[in-house]
Amino acid sequence: MPNLTDPKLISGNANKPLAEAIARRMSMHRGMNVGLVDARVERFNDGEIFVEMFDNVRGEDVFIIQPTSNPANDNLMELLIMADALRRSSAQRITAVIPYFGYARQDRRTKARTPITAKLVANMLVEAGIERILTMDLHAAQIQGFFDIPVDNLYASPIFALDILSNFKDQLSDVMVVSPDVGGVARARELAKRINAPLSIVDKRREKPGEVAEMTIIGNVEGKTCIIVDDICDTAGTLCKAAEVLLENGAKEVHSYITHGVLSGPAVERVTNSVMKSLVITDTIEATDPVKNAPNIRIVPTAPMFAQATLNIWNGTSVSSLFETETLGPIYEGLYSV
């Protein structure tokens, strides 16, 4: 009989600190050591990716931890090649833990003769032998339907709620949650409900892609501590502009909670020089040195949630239970008072 006593974790190069943190948390939860599979993920001189595993994975339940963040194509190829290597090594089940699912913004055809790349990536992952996906805050929830395999989509809002209740406990009566656009209202409403706060919306009009011509605030933000919530912050232009408009409309101060800190190009400089008091992101994408050194950017960990979700998948128990504060609170009790 194959040895199924432990889940096996393997990491690519996209976010090794997160993979190691997940392994440590799983070790704490189980009371025994859970380490990463001994493997090498390297490149030939021409850029081709090569994967070799030194541990036996035959008959094992294996979890590949690999966000497909920048460089998206390299990290995606690493994930596909690791999955192929595991399949050919007779792993019993392969689960891809993709904290940040790249290409998620290409989930539909916005104009003629354009691709739906999120669906293409879904097909590639399934074809490589992946049998289950674990991710966080998909940019578009319908991407789950692009897969014919189970997809568990975790949410950062329960973690954000714990953080807000801990850091804004003396001014909760003045807190207002703000959606930076109409499309993010459901996400903002979910967080507002968790912390029992009112909701406001920034309605933006674009003249052309990437350029915001006008912003209008829906709701009264005067005297409020505004918390903007969104799933992705890329160049931070719209986010910083929204913070300015909120202050112009009477907000007392502005903070932002963003799940995936892509923060490309001038983003870190914009955030540092912006009127925002703080930007809180998760560690789904490995932080660069400028992000770590930015005075008003703070990172909250997702490893406790991913570790518990991985264990729940492995032992066949509920993943959705992690959406509840009663379940998630004890997991984060070392960080936040519950």
Coordinates of C-alpha atoms in Angstrom, one line a residue:
M1 CA 0.0 0.0 0.0
P2 CA 1.3 3.5 -0.8
N3 CA 2.3 5.7 2.2
L4 CA -0.4 8.4 2.5
T5 CA 0.5 9.6 6.0
D6 CA 1.5 13.1 5.0
P7 CA 0.6 15.6 2.4
K8 CA 3.5 16.5 0.2
L9 CA 4.3 20.1 -0.6
I10 CA 6.5 21.3 -3.5
S11 CA 7.3 24.9 -4.5
G12 CA 8.5 26.6 -7.6
N13 CA 10.5 29.8 -7.7
A14 CA 7.5 32.2 -7.7
N15 CA 7.0 32.6 -3.9
K16 CA 9.2 30.3 -1.9
P17 CA 8.8 32.3 1.4
L18 CA 5.1 31.7 1.3
A19 CA 5.6 28.0 0.5
E20 CA 7.9 27.7 3.5
A21 CA 5.5 29.6 5.7
I22 CA 2.7 27.3 4.7
A23 CA 4.9 24.2 5.5
R24 CA 5.7 25.7 8.9
R25 CA 2.1 26.4 9.7
M26 CA 1.0 22.9 8.6
S27 CA 3.7 21.5 10.9
M28 CA 2.3 23.5 13.8
H29 CA -1.3 22.4 13.0
R30 CA -0.3 18.7 12.8
G31 CA 2.3 18.6 15.5
M32 CA 4.8 16.9 13.2
N33 CA 7.2 18.2 10.5
V34 CA 5.8 19.0 7.1
G35 CA 8.6 20.1 4.7
L36 CA 8.9 20.9 1.1
V37 CA 9.7 18.1 -1.3
D38 CA 13.4 18.2 -2.2
A39 CA 13.5 19.3 -5.8
R40 CA 15.3 21.6 -8.1
V41 CA 13.6 23.9 -10.6
E42 CA 16.3 25.4 -12.9
R43 CA 16.8 26.9 -16.3
F44 CA 19.1 25.9 -19.1
N45 CA 21.2 28.7 -20.7
D46 CA 18.5 29.3 -23.3
G47 CA 15.8 29.8 -20.7
E48 CA 14.2 26.3 -20.8
I49 CA 12.8 25.2 -17.5
F50 CA 14.0 21.9 -16.0
V51 CA 12.5 20.1 -12.9
E52 CA 13.9 17.2 -11.0
M53 CA 12.5 15.8 -7.7
F54 CA 14.7 13.9 -5.3
D55 CA 11.9 12.6 -3.0
N56 CA 9.6 9.7 -3.8
V57 CA 6.0 10.9 -4.6
R58 CA 4.5 7.6 -5.9
G59 CA 0.9 7.3 -4.6
E60 CA 1.2 10.6 -2.7
D61 CA -1.2 13.6 -2.4
V62 CA 1.0 16.5 -3.7
F63 CA 0.3 20.2 -3.5
I64 CA 2.3 22.5 -5.8
I65 CA 2.6 26.0 -4.3
Q66 CA 3.1 28.5 -7.2
P67 CA 1.4 31.9 -7.8
T68 CA 1.5 32.9 -11.5
S69 CA 2.7 36.4 -10.8
N70 CA 5.4 38.4 -12.6
P71 CA 7.1 36.9 -14.6
A72 CA 3.7 35.3 -15.3
N73 CA 4.8 33.2 -18.3
D74 CA 7.9 31.7 -16.5
N75 CA 6.0 30.9 -13.4
L76 CA 3.1 29.4 -15.3
M77 CA 5.5 27.2 -17.2
E78 CA 7.2 26.1 -14.0
L79 CA 3.8 25.1 -12.6
L80 CA 2.9 23.1 -15.7
I81 CA 6.3 21.3 -15.9
M82 CA 6.2 20.5 -12.2
A83 CA 2.7 19.0 -12.6
D84 CA 3.9 16.9 -15.6
A85 CA 6.9 15.7 -13.6
L86 CA 4.6 14.6 -10.7
R87 CA 2.1 12.9 -13.0
R88 CA 4.9 10.9 -14.6
S89 CA 6.2 10.1 -11.2
S90 CA 2.9 8.4 -10.3
A91 CA 1.6 11.0 -7.7
Q92 CA -1.9 9.9 -6.7
R93 CA -3.4 13.4 -6.8
I94 CA -1.9 16.8 -7.8
T95 CA -3.4 20.0 -6.4
A96 CA -2.2 23.4 -7.6
V97 CA -2.1 26.0 -4.8
I98 CA -2.1 29.2 -6.9
P99 CA -2.4 32.1 -4.4
Y100 CA -2.4 34.6 -7.3
F101 CA -4.0 33.4 -10.5
G102 CA -2.4 35.3 -13.3
Y103 CA -4.3 36.1 -16.6
A104 CA -7.5 36.3 -14.5
R105 CA -8.2 39.8 -15.9
Q106 CA -8.6 38.2 -19.3
D107 CA -11.8 36.4 -18.4
R108 CA -14.0 37.6 -21.3
R109 CA -13.9 39.1 -24.7
T110 CA -14.1 42.9 -24.3
K111 CA -13.9 43.6 -28.0
A112 CA -13.6 41.7 -31.3
R113 CA -10.7 39.4 -32.1
T114 CA -9.4 39.1 -28.5
P115 CA -8.7 36.0 -26.5
I116 CA -10.2 34.6 -23.3
T117 CA -6.8 33.8 -21.8
A118 CA -8.0 32.7 -18.4
K119 CA -9.9 29.8 -20.1
L120 CA -6.8 28.9 -22.1
V121 CA -4.7 28.8 -18.8
A122 CA -7.4 26.6 -17.2
N123 CA -7.2 24.1 -20.1
M124 CA -3.4 24.0 -19.8
L125 CA -3.5 23.3 -16.1
V126 CA -6.0 20.4 -16.5
E127 CA -4.1 19.0 -19.4
A128 CA -0.9 19.0 -17.4
G129 CA -2.5 16.6 -14.9
I130 CA -3.6 19.0 -12.1
E131 CA -6.8 17.6 -10.5
R132 CA -7.7 20.4 -8.1
I133 CA -7.1 24.2 -7.7
L134 CA -6.7 26.2 -4.5
T135 CA -6.5 29.9 -5.1
M136 CA -7.5 33.2 -3.4
D137 CA -9.7 36.1 -4.5
L138 CA -10.1 35.3 -8.2
H139 CA -10.5 38.5 -10.2
A140 CA -13.7 37.1 -11.7
A141 CA -15.5 34.4 -9.7
Q142 CA -16.8 32.9 -12.9
I143 CA -13.3 31.6 -13.7
Q144 CA -14.1 28.7 -11.4
G145 CA -16.5 27.6 -14.2
F146 CA -13.6 27.5 -16.7
F147 CA -12.4 24.3 -15.0
D148 CA -13.9 20.9 -15.1
I149 CA -12.0 20.0 -11.8
P150 CA -12.8 21.3 -8.3
V151 CA -11.7 24.9 -7.6
D152 CA -11.5 26.2 -4.0
N153 CA -11.5 30.0 -4.0
L154 CA -10.4 31.4 -0.7
Y155 CA -11.2 35.0 0.3
A156 CA -9.0 37.6 1.9
S157 CA -11.9 39.5 3.5
P158 CA -12.0 37.4 6.7
I159 CA -8.3 38.2 7.2
F160 CA -8.9 41.8 6.4
A161 CA -11.8 41.9 8.8
L162 CA -9.6 40.6 11.6
D163 CA -6.9 43.2 10.8
I164 CA -9.4 46.1 10.7
L165 CA -11.1 45.1 13.9
S166 CA -7.7 44.9 15.6
N167 CA -6.1 48.1 14.1
F168 CA -9.2 50.4 14.0
K169 CA -10.9 49.2 17.2
D170 CA -11.0 52.7 18.6
Q171 CA -12.6 54.3 15.6
L172 CA -14.9 51.5 14.2
S173 CA -17.9 53.8 14.4
D174 CA -16.2 56.1 11.8
V175 CA -15.1 53.4 9.4
M176 CA -16.6 53.2 5.9
V177 CA -15.8 50.6 3.4
V178 CA -15.3 51.9 -0.2
S179 CA -15.5 49.9 -3.4
P180 CA -13.1 51.5 -6.0
D181 CA -15.6 50.7 -8.8
V182 CA -19.0 49.3 -9.4
G183 CA -17.7 45.8 -10.3
G184 CA -16.1 45.4 -6.8
V185 CA -19.3 46.2 -4.8
A186 CA -19.9 42.6 -3.8
R187 CA -16.4 42.2 -2.4
A188 CA -16.7 45.5 -0.5
R189 CA -20.1 44.7 0.8
E190 CA -18.8 41.4 2.1
L191 CA -16.1 43.1 4.1
A192 CA -18.5 45.9 5.3
K193 CA -20.9 43.2 6.6
R194 CA -18.1 41.5 8.5
I195 CA -17.1 44.7 10.4
N196 CA -20.6 46.2 10.5
A197 CA -19.6 49.3 8.6
P198 CA -21.5 51.3 5.9
L199 CA -20.6 51.1 2.2
S200 CA -19.7 53.7 -0.4
I201 CA -18.8 53.4 -4.1
V202 CA -16.4 55.3 -6.4
D203 CA -17.9 55.5 -9.8
K204 CA -15.3 56.1 -12.5
R205 CA -15.7 56.9 -16.1
R206 CA -12.9 56.1 -18.6
E207 CA -12.3 57.9 -21.9
K208 CA -9.9 55.0 -22.9
P209 CA -8.4 52.0 -21.2
G210 CA -6.0 52.8 -18.4
E211 CA -7.1 56.4 -18.1
V212 CA -9.7 57.6 -15.7
A213 CA -11.5 60.8 -16.9
E214 CA -13.8 61.4 -13.9
M215 CA -14.6 59.9 -10.5
T216 CA -17.9 60.4 -8.5
I217 CA -18.4 59.3 -4.9
I218 CA -21.7 57.5 -4.3
G219 CA -22.4 57.9 -0.6
N220 CA -21.5 60.4 2.1
V221 CA -17.9 60.0 3.3
E222 CA -17.6 63.2 5.2
G223 CA -15.7 62.7 8.5
K224 CA -15.3 59.0 7.8
T225 CA -12.2 56.8 7.9
C226 CA -12.4 55.3 4.5
I227 CA -11.1 51.8 3.7
I228 CA -10.8 51.0 0.0
V229 CA -11.0 47.3 -0.7
D230 CA -10.1 45.5 -4.0
D231 CA -8.5 42.3 -5.3
I232 CA -5.6 43.7 -7.4
C233 CA -3.4 46.8 -7.3
D234 CA -1.2 47.0 -10.4
T235 CA 0.1 50.5 -11.2
A236 CA -1.9 52.1 -8.3
G237 CA -2.9 55.1 -10.4
T238 CA -6.6 54.6 -10.0
L239 CA -6.2 53.7 -6.3
C240 CA -4.3 56.9 -5.5
K241 CA -6.7 59.0 -7.5
A242 CA -9.6 57.5 -5.6
A243 CA -8.0 58.3 -2.3
E244 CA -7.6 61.9 -3.4
V245 CA -11.2 62.2 -4.5
L246 CA -12.4 60.7 -1.1
L247 CA -10.4 63.3 0.8
E248 CA -11.8 66.1 -1.4
N249 CA -15.3 64.8 -0.5
G250 CA -14.6 65.2 3.2
A251 CA -13.1 61.9 4.3
K252 CA -11.0 62.1 7.4
E253 CA -8.3 59.6 6.2
V254 CA -8.0 56.9 3.6
H255 CA -6.6 53.3 3.9
S256 CA -6.6 50.5 1.4
Y257 CA -6.8 46.7 1.7
I258 CA -5.8 44.9 -1.5
T259 CA -5.4 41.1 -1.8
H260 CA -2.8 40.9 -4.6
G261 CA -0.1 43.6 -4.5
V262 CA 1.1 43.3 -8.1
L263 CA 2.5 46.8 -7.7
S264 CA 4.3 47.1 -11.1
G265 CA 6.0 50.1 -12.7
P266 CA 5.6 53.3 -10.7
A267 CA 3.2 51.8 -8.2
V268 CA 5.3 51.8 -5.0
E269 CA 6.4 55.4 -5.6
R270 CA 2.8 56.5 -6.2
V271 CA 1.6 54.8 -3.0
T272 CA 4.5 56.2 -1.0
N273 CA 3.7 59.8 -2.2
S274 CA 0.0 59.4 -2.1
V275 CA -2.5 60.8 0.4
M276 CA -3.3 57.2 1.6
K277 CA -2.3 56.6 5.2
S278 CA -1.7 52.9 4.5
L279 CA -1.9 50.2 1.9
V280 CA -2.4 46.7 3.3
I281 CA -1.6 43.8 1.0
T282 CA -1.2 40.0 1.4
D283 CA 1.8 37.9 0.7
T284 CA 0.2 36.0 -2.2
I285 CA 2.8 37.7 -4.4
E286 CA 6.4 37.8 -3.1
A287 CA 7.1 41.3 -2.0
T288 CA 10.0 43.1 -3.7
D289 CA 12.5 45.2 -1.7
P290 CA 10.9 48.5 -2.6
V291 CA 7.5 47.1 -1.3
K292 CA 9.1 45.9 1.9
N293 CA 10.8 49.3 2.5
A294 CA 7.8 51.5 1.7
P295 CA 6.7 53.3 4.9
N296 CA 3.0 53.1 4.2
I297 CA 2.7 49.5 2.8
R298 CA 2.0 46.7 5.2
I299 CA 1.8 42.9 4.5
V300 CA -0.5 40.5 6.2
P301 CA 0.1 36.7 6.0
T302 CA -2.0 34.2 4.2
A303 CA 0.0 31.2 5.2
P304 CA -2.2 30.2 8.1
M305 CA -5.3 30.2 5.9
F306 CA -3.6 28.3 3.0
A307 CA -2.1 25.8 5.5
Q308 CA -5.4 25.0 7.0
A309 CA -7.2 24.9 3.6
T310 CA -4.5 22.5 2.4
L311 CA -4.9 20.2 5.4
N312 CA -8.7 20.3 4.9
I313 CA -8.4 19.3 1.3
W314 CA -6.0 16.5 2.2
N315 CA -8.2 15.0 4.9
G316 CA -11.5 15.7 3.1
T317 CA -13.0 18.3 5.5
S318 CA -14.7 21.6 4.8
V319 CA -12.7 24.5 3.1
S320 CA -15.7 26.9 3.3
S321 CA -15.5 26.8 7.1
L322 CA -12.5 29.1 6.8
F323 CA -14.8 31.9 5.6
E324 CA -16.2 32.1 9.2
T325 CA -14.5 34.2 11.8
E326 CA -15.2 31.5 14.5
T327 CA -13.0 29.1 12.5
L328 CA -10.4 31.6 11.1
G329 CA -9.9 33.6 14.3
P330 CA -8.1 30.8 16.3
I331 CA -5.8 30.2 13.4
Y332 CA -4.7 33.9 13.5
E333 CA -4.9 34.3 17.2
G334 CA -1.1 34.9 17.4
L335 CA -1.5 37.9 15.2
Y336 CA -4.9 39.3 16.1
S337 CA -6.9 39.3 19.3
V338 CA -10.3 37.6 18.6

